[in-house]
Structure formats: structure tokens, C-alpha cells
CSV table of C-alpha atoms in Angstrom, one decimal:
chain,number,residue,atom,x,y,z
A,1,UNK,CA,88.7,23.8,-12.9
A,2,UNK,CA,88.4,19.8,-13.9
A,3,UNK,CA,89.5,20.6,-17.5
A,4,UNK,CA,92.3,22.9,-16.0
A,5,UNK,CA,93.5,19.5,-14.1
A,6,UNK,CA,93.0,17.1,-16.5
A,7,UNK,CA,95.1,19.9,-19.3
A,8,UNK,CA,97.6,19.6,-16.6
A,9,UNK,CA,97.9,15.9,-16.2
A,10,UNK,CA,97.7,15.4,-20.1
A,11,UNK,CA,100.8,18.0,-20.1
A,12,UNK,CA,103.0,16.5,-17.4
A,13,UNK,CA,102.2,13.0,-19.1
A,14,UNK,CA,103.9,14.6,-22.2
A,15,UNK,CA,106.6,15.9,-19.8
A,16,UNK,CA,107.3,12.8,-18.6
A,17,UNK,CA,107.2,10.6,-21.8
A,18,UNK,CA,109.9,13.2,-23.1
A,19,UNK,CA,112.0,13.2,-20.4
A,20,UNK,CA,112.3,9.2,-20.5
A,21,UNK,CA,112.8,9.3,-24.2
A,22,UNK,CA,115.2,11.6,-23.5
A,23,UNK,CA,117.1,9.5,-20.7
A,24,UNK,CA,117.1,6.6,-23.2
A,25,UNK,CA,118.7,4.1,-22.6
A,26,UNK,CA,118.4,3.5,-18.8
A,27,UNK,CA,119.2,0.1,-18.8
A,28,UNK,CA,121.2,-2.6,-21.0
A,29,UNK,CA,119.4,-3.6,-24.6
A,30,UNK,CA,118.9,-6.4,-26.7
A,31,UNK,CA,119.5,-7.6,-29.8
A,32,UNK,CA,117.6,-10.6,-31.5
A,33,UNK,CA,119.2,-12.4,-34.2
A,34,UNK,CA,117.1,-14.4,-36.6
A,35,UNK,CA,119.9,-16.8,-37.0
A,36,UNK,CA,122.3,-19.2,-35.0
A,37,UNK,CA,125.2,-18.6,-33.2
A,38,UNK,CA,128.4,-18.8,-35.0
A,39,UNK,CA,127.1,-17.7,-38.1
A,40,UNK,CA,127.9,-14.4,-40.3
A,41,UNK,CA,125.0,-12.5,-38.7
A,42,UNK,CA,125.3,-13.3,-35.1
A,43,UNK,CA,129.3,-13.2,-35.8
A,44,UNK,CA,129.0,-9.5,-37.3
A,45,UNK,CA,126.5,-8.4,-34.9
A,46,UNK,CA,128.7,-9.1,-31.6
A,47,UNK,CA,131.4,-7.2,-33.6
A,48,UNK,CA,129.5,-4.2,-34.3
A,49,UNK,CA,127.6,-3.7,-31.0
A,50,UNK,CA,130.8,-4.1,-28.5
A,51,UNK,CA,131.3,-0.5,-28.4
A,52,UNK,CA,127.3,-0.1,-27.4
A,53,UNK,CA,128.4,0.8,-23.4
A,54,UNK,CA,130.8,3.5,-24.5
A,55,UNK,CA,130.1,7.5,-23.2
A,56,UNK,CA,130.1,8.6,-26.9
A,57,UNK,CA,127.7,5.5,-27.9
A,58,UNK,CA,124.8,4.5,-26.1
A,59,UNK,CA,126.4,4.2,-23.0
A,60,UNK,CA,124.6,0.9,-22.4
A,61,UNK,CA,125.4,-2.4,-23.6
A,62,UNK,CA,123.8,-4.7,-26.0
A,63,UNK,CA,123.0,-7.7,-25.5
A,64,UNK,CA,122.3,-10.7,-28.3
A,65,UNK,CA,119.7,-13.6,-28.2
A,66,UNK,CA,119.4,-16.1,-30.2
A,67,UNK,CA,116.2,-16.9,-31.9
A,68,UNK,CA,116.9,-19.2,-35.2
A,69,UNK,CA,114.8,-20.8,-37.6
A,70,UNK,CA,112.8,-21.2,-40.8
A,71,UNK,CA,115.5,-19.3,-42.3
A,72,UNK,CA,114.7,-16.3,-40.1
A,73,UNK,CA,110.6,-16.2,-40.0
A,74,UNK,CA,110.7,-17.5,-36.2
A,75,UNK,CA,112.8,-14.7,-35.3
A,76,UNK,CA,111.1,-12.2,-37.1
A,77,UNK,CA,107.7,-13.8,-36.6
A,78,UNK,CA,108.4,-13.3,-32.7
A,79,UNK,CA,110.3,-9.9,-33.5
A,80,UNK,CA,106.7,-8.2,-35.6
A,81,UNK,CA,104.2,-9.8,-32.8
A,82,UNK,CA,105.3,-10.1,-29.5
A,83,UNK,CA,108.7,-7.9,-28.9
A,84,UNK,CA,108.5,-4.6,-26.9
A,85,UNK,CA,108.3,-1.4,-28.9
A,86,UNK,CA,110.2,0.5,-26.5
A,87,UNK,CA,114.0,0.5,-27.3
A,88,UNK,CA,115.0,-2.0,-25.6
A,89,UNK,CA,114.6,-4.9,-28.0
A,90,UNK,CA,116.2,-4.2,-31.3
A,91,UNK,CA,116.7,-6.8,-34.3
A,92,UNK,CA,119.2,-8.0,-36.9
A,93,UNK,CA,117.9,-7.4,-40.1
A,94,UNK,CA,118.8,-9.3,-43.4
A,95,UNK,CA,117.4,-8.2,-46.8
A,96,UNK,CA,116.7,-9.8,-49.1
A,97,UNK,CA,115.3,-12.1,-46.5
A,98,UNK,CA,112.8,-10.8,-44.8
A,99,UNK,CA,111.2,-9.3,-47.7
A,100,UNK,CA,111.1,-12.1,-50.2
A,101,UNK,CA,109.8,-14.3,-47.3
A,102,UNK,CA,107.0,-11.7,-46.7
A,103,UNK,CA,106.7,-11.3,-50.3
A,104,UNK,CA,106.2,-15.7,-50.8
A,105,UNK,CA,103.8,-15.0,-47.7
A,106,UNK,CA,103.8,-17.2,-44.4
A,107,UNK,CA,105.1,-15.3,-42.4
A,108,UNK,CA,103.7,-12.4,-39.6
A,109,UNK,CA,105.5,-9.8,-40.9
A,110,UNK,CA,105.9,-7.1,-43.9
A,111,UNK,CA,108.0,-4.5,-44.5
A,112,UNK,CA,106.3,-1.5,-42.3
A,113,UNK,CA,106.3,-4.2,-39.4
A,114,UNK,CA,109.9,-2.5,-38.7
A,115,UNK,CA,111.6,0.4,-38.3
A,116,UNK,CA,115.0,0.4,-39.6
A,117,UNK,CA,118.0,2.6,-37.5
A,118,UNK,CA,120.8,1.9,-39.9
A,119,UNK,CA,123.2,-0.9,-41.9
A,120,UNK,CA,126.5,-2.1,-40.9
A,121,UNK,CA,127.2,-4.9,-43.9
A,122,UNK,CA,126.5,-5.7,-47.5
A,123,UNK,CA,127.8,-9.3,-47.8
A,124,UNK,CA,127.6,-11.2,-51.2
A,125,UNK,CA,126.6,-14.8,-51.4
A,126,UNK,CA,128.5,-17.4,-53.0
A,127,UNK,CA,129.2,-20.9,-54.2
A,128,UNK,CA,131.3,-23.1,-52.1
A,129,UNK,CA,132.8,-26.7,-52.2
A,130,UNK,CA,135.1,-28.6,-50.0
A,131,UNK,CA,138.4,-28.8,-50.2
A,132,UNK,CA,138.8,-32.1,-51.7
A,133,UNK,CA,136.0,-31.4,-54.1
A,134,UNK,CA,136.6,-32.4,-57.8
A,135,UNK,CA,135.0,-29.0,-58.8
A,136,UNK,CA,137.2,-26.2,-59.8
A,137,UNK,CA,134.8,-23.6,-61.2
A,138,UNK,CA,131.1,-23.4,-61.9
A,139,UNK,CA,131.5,-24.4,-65.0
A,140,UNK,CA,132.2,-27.9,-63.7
A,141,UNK,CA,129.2,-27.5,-61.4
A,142,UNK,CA,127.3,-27.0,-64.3
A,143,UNK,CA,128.3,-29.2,-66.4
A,144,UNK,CA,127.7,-32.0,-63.7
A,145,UNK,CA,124.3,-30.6,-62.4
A,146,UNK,CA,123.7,-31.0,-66.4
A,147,UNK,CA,124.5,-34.8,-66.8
A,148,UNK,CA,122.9,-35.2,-63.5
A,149,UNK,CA,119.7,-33.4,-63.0
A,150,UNK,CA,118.6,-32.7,-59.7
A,151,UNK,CA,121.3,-34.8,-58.2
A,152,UNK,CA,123.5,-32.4,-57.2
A,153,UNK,CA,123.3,-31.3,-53.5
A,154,UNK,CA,124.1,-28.0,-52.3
A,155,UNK,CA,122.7,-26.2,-48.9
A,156,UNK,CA,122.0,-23.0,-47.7
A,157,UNK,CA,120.7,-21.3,-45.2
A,158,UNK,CA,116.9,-21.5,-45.5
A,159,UNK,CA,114.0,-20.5,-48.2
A,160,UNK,CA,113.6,-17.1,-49.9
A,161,UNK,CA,116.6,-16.2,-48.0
A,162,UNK,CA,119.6,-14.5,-50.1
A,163,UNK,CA,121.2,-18.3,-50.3
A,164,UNK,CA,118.6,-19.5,-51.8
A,165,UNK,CA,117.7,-16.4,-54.2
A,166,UNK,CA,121.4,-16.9,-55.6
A,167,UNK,CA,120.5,-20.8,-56.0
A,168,UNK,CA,117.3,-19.9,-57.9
A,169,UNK,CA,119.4,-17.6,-60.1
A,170,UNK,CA,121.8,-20.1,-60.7
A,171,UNK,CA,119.7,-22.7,-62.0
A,172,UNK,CA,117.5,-20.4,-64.3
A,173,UNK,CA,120.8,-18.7,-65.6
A,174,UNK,CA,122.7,-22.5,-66.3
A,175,UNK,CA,119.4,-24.2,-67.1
A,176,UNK,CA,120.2,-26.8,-64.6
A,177,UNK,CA,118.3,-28.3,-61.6
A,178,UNK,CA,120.0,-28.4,-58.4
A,179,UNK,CA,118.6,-29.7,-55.2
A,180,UNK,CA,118.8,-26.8,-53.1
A,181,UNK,CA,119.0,-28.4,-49.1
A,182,UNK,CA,118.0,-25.3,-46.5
A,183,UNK,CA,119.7,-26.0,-43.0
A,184,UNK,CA,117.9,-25.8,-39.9
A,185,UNK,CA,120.9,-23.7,-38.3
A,186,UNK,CA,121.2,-21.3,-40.8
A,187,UNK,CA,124.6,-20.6,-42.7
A,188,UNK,CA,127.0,-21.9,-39.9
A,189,UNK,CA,124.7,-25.5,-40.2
A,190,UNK,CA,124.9,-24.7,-44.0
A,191,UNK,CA,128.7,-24.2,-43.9
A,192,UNK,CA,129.2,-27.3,-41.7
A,193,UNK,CA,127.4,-29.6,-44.4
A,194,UNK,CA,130.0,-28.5,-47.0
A,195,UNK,CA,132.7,-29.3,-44.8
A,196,UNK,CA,131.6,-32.6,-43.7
A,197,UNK,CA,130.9,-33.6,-47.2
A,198,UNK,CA,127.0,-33.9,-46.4
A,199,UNK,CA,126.8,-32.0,-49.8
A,200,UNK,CA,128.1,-31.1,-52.9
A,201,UNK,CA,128.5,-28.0,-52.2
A,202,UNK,CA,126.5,-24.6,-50.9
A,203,UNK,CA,125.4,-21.0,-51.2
A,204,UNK,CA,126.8,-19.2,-48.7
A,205,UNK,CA,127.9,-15.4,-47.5
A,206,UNK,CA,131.4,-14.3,-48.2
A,207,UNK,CA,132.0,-13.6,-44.7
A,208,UNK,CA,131.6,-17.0,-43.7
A,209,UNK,CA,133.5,-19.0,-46.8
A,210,UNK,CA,136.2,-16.6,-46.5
A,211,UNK,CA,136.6,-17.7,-42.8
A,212,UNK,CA,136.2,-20.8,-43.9
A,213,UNK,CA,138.7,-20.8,-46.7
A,214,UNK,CA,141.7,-18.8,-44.4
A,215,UNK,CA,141.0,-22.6,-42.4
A,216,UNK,CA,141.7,-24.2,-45.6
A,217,UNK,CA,138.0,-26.4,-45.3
A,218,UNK,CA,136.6,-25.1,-48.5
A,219,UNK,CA,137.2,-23.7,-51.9
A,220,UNK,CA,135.4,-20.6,-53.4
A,221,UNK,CA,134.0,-21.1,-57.2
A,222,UNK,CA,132.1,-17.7,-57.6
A,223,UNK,CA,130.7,-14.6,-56.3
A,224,UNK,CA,126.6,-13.6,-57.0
A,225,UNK,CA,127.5,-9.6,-57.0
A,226,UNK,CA,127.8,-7.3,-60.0
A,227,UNK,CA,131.7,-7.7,-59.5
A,228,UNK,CA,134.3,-9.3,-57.8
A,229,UNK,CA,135.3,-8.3,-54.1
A,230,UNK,CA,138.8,-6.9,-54.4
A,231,UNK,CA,139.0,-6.3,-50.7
A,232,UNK,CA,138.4,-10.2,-49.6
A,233,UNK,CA,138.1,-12.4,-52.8
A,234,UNK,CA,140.2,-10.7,-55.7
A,235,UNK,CA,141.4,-14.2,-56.9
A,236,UNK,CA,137.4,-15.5,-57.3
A,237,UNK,CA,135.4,-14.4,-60.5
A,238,UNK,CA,131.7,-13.4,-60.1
A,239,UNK,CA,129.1,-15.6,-62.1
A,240,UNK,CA,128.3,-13.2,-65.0
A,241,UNK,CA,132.6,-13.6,-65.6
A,242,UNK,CA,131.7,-17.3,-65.9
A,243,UNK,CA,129.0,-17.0,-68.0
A,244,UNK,CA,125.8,-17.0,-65.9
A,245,UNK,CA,123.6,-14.2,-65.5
A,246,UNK,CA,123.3,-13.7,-62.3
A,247,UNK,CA,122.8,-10.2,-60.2
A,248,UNK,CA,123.3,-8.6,-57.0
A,249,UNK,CA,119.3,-9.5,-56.0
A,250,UNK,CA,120.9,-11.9,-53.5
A,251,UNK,CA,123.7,-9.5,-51.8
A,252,UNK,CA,123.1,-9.9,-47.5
A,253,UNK,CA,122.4,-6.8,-46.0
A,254,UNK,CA,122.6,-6.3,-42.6
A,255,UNK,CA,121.9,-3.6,-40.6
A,256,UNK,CA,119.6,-3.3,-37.0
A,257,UNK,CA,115.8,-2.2,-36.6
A,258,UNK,CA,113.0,-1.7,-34.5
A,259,UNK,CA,109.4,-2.8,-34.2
A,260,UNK,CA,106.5,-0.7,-35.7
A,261,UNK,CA,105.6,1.5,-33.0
A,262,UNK,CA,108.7,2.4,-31.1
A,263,UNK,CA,108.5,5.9,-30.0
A,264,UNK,CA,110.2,8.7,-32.8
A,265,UNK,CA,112.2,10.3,-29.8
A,266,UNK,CA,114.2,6.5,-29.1
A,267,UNK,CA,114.1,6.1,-33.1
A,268,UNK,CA,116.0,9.3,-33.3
A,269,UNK,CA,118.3,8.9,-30.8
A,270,UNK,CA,119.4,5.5,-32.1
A,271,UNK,CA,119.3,7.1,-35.6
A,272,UNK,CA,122.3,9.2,-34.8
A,273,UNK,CA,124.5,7.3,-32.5
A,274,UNK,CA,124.4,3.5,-34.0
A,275,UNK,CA,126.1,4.4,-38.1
A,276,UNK,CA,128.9,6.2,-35.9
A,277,UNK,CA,129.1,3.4,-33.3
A,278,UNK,CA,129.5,0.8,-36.5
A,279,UNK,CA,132.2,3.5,-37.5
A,280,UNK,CA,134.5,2.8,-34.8
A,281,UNK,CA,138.0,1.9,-35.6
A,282,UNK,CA,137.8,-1.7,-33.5
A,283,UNK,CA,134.6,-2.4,-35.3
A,284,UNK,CA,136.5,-1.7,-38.4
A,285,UNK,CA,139.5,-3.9,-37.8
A,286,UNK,CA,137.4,-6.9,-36.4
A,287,UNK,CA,135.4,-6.7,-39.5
A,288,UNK,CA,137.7,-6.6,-41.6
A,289,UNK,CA,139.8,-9.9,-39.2
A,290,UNK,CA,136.4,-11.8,-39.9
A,291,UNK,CA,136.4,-11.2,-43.8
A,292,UNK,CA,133.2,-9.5,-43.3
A,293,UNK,CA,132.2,-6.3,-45.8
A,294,UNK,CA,131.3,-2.6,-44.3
A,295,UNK,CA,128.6,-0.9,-45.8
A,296,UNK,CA,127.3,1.5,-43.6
A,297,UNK,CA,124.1,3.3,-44.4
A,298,UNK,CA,121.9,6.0,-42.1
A,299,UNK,CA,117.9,5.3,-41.4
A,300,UNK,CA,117.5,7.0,-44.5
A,301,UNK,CA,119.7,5.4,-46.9
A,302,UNK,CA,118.1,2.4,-45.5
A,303,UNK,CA,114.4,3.4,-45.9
A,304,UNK,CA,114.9,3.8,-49.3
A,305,UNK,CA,117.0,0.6,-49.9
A,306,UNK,CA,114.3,-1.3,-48.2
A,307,UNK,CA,111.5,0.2,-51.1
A,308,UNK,CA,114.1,-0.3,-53.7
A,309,UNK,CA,114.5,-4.0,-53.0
A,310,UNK,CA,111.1,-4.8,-52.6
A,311,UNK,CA,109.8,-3.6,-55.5
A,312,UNK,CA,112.5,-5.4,-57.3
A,313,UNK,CA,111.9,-8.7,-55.5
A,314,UNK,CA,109.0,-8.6,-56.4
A,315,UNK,CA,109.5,-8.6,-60.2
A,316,UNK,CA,112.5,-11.1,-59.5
A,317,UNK,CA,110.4,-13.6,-57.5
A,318,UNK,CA,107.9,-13.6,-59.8
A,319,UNK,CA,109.9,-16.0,-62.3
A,320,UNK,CA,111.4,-17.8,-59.9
């Protein structure tokens, strides 16, 4: 009879654990971003989560928080150690970021610290100047970095984040040294250091120079992607057309996850709603208002891109 009861309890324990997975979500969720308000993540992330509440999406809203610095690790850090594995606290991700940072080491986390549920954005990095700036194209930057080595400032938004992966490549492909300056408020900081002239110039995301540029604060010298983005940017040329050798290694991708641990049932069920709730057509057109790339990509697509990129980082990082 006591193993009876205790079969019974273990079964209605299942029962219920089901049935809440299955009633998920019950109450409104949130999102942490690794970076500052303002910036292309926390800018994109509003934009693709404003449908969350919908009937045919979650039918809850999301909710972002704000946790900035070290170029993402104190976001992240906080994300891998101390956030809920329940559903109800989901992240921003950017790669290359937090891989090459867990890659360098430092940092709490690893790649099987999270879950991913799907991506929204690929968003290239490239170089910016201001608007008064005597640069034209990088072969002036280069040919001043040069005549001047290491006197030519540039920022970005923090270490071994994709900014700073393009700078790397920059320098190794031109031969130059830079001094690479990481902002403590990630790429909107990074951004407002161009602009007030607190630089020479910067490494920032597409999304947020184009922005910029429409404003008429900056000019755009290059593009670090495999070729130019005819959608946003057909009139800038990527590096490799200017003569450096630079790759895609430091293309943002951005997309939402979950901690290690967070029950397969709520996995699943954000699995199949969030790609088609980054799908809508208001997502869409705000996206594409903000300058900001689509590249949406199921928990699958995204497993394997996450593999893909670290084993490549970790050749890339290597000899850098």
C-alpha cells in the first residue's frame, strides 16, 4: 500500500509539472539584455518582443532589463549563475560575444550554460567616423594608423565582443596598430564617442551607424561582412573591396535564450512561437525603420550556428 501511494504522488507530481508547462506562460516574462539602453541590442529587442502579449504569440508580455557591462560578461555572468530556469527570464544573446569571451576565459559562463530558442538579426560591424572627419575610406585610416602607430583612437563596445574582433582583424589585415578604446555603455557609449569627437573613429554595428548616418552625425568607411549590404548600405564597400582581409568572424548575431536547465516542455513551446512572433509584419517594418538586418533562424539553425562559430573562434582567436 505505501509504494501504491508514493507511485501515486510521484505520478500526480508528473501530472502537475505537465500541466504548468503546459499553461506556460502564466504571467508576464523577462528579457535581460547584456547591453545599455539605446543601443542596437536593447533597440532590436523592444522591436521584436512587442507582439509577445498577442493570442497567436505568447499571450504574455515581455519585459526588458537592463544589465550592462564588461562588454556583456555582467549580464551573462548574472544570466548563467543566478537567473531562474523556469521561463520566465529569458536573455539576449550576441555571438560572437559570448563565446569569444568564454573562449579568452573570465567569465562564468560557456556555451552549454544556455539554451538557445531562436535568432532574430545578423548585423555586420563596421568602421565609422564623424562627420567632419578628414577620413574618406579606410585606406586613409590606414595610411594614418601607419604614420602614426598606436595613435589612432577608435572605440567599440567592449573586449572579445564582435567590435573588437573586427578591430583585431583590421589591424592584422593592414599591419597597423590602433588603440582600440571599449566603452563602458556598450555601442550606444561607443557611438556617442564618435560623435562627440572623443575618438577618431569606431567599430560599430550597422544598425546603429546607419541610424546614425540617416541623422547625418557620422560617415560609414566599410563593412567587416563577406559583401556589402545592398538592403541598408549599397553605397559602402566591405573591407576585402578595399584591400583588407577581413571576414564575417565579427557579424552580430542576435537572437533570445534560456538558462541551462529550463524545462524541455517551456523550451519547446518557446521554440515554436518566438521565429513566428519575430515574423510579424510590424516587427518587419520597424526593423527595417531602425536599419536593423532580419535573419531569423529556428533553435536548430541556431544550435548548430552556435558549434559552428565556436569552433571557428577558436582557430581565429588564436592569432589574435
Amino acid at each position: 500500500m505505501r509504494k501504491l501511494i508514493i507511485g501515486l504522488a510521484v505520478a500526480l507530481m508528473g501530472m502537475a509539472g505537465t500541466a504548468m508547462a503546459g499553461d506556460y506562460p502564466e504571467r508576464p516574462i523577462m528579457l535581460m539584455v547584456s547591453y545599455g539602453a539605446g543601443g542596437a541590442t536593447d533597440f532590436q529587442a523592444r522591436i521584436v518582443t512587442m507582439t509577445a502579449g498577442n493570442e497567436d504569440a505568447l499571450g504574455m508580455p515581455i519585459a526588458i532589463i537592463n544589465k550592462p557591462g564588461a562588454g556583456g560578461r555582467v549580464g551573462w555572468n548574472w544570466f548563467a549563475k543566478e537567473a531562474e530556469a523556469d521561463g520566465y527570464t529569458l536573455a539576449a544573446y550576441n555571438i560572437p560575444h559570448f563565446i569569444a569571451q568564454s573562449i579568452k576565459g573570465g567569465v562564468e559562463y560557456k556555451r552549454d550554460s544556455f539554451e538557445p530558442i531562436a535568432n532574430w538579426g545578423a548585423d555586420p560591424a563596421v568602421f565609422v567616423v564623424g562627420k567632419d572627419s578628414p577620413f574618406n575610406s579606410m585606406a586613409d585610416v590606414v595610411a594614418f594608423a601607419k604614420e602614426n602607430p598606436g595613435k589612432l583612437t577608435f572605440s567599440g563596445a567592449g573586449l572579445f565582443v564582435g567590435h573588437h574582433i573586427a578591430a583585431l582583424q583590421i589591424e592584422k589585415a593592414a599591419g597597423v596598430k590602433m588603440q582600440y578604446i571599449p566603452t563602458k555603455g556598450g555601442g550606444a557609449a561607443a557611438m556617442k564617442a564618435v560623435i562627440a569627437g572623443d575618438v577618431m573613429g569606431g567599430i560599430n554595428n550597422l544598425s546603429d551607424a546607419y541610424r546614425a548616418r540617416e541623422a547625418g552625425n557620422v560617415k560609414i568607411l566599410g563593412v567587416a561582412d563577406v559583401k556589402r549590404n545592398e538592403e541598408f548600405l549599397p553605397d559602402v564597400p566591405t573591407m576585402k573591396e578595399q584591400g583588407l582581409d577581413v571576414d564575417d568572424s565579427s557579424v552580430n548575431f542576435r537572437g533570445i535564450m534560456v538558462p541551462k536547465g529550463t524545462p524541455p516542455e517551456v523550451i519547446d513551446r518557446l521554440a515554436a512561437t518566438v521565429p513566428d512572433m519575430f515574423k510579424n509584419k510590424r516587427v518587419a517594418g520597424k526593423m527595417n525603420a531602425g536599419g536593423s538586418p532580419m535573419h531569423i533562424m529556428t533553435r536548430e539553425e541556431v544550435q548548430q550556428m552556435w558549434k559552428e562559430r565556436e569552433e571557428y573562434l577558436s582557430q581565429l582567436l588564436q592569432g589574435l
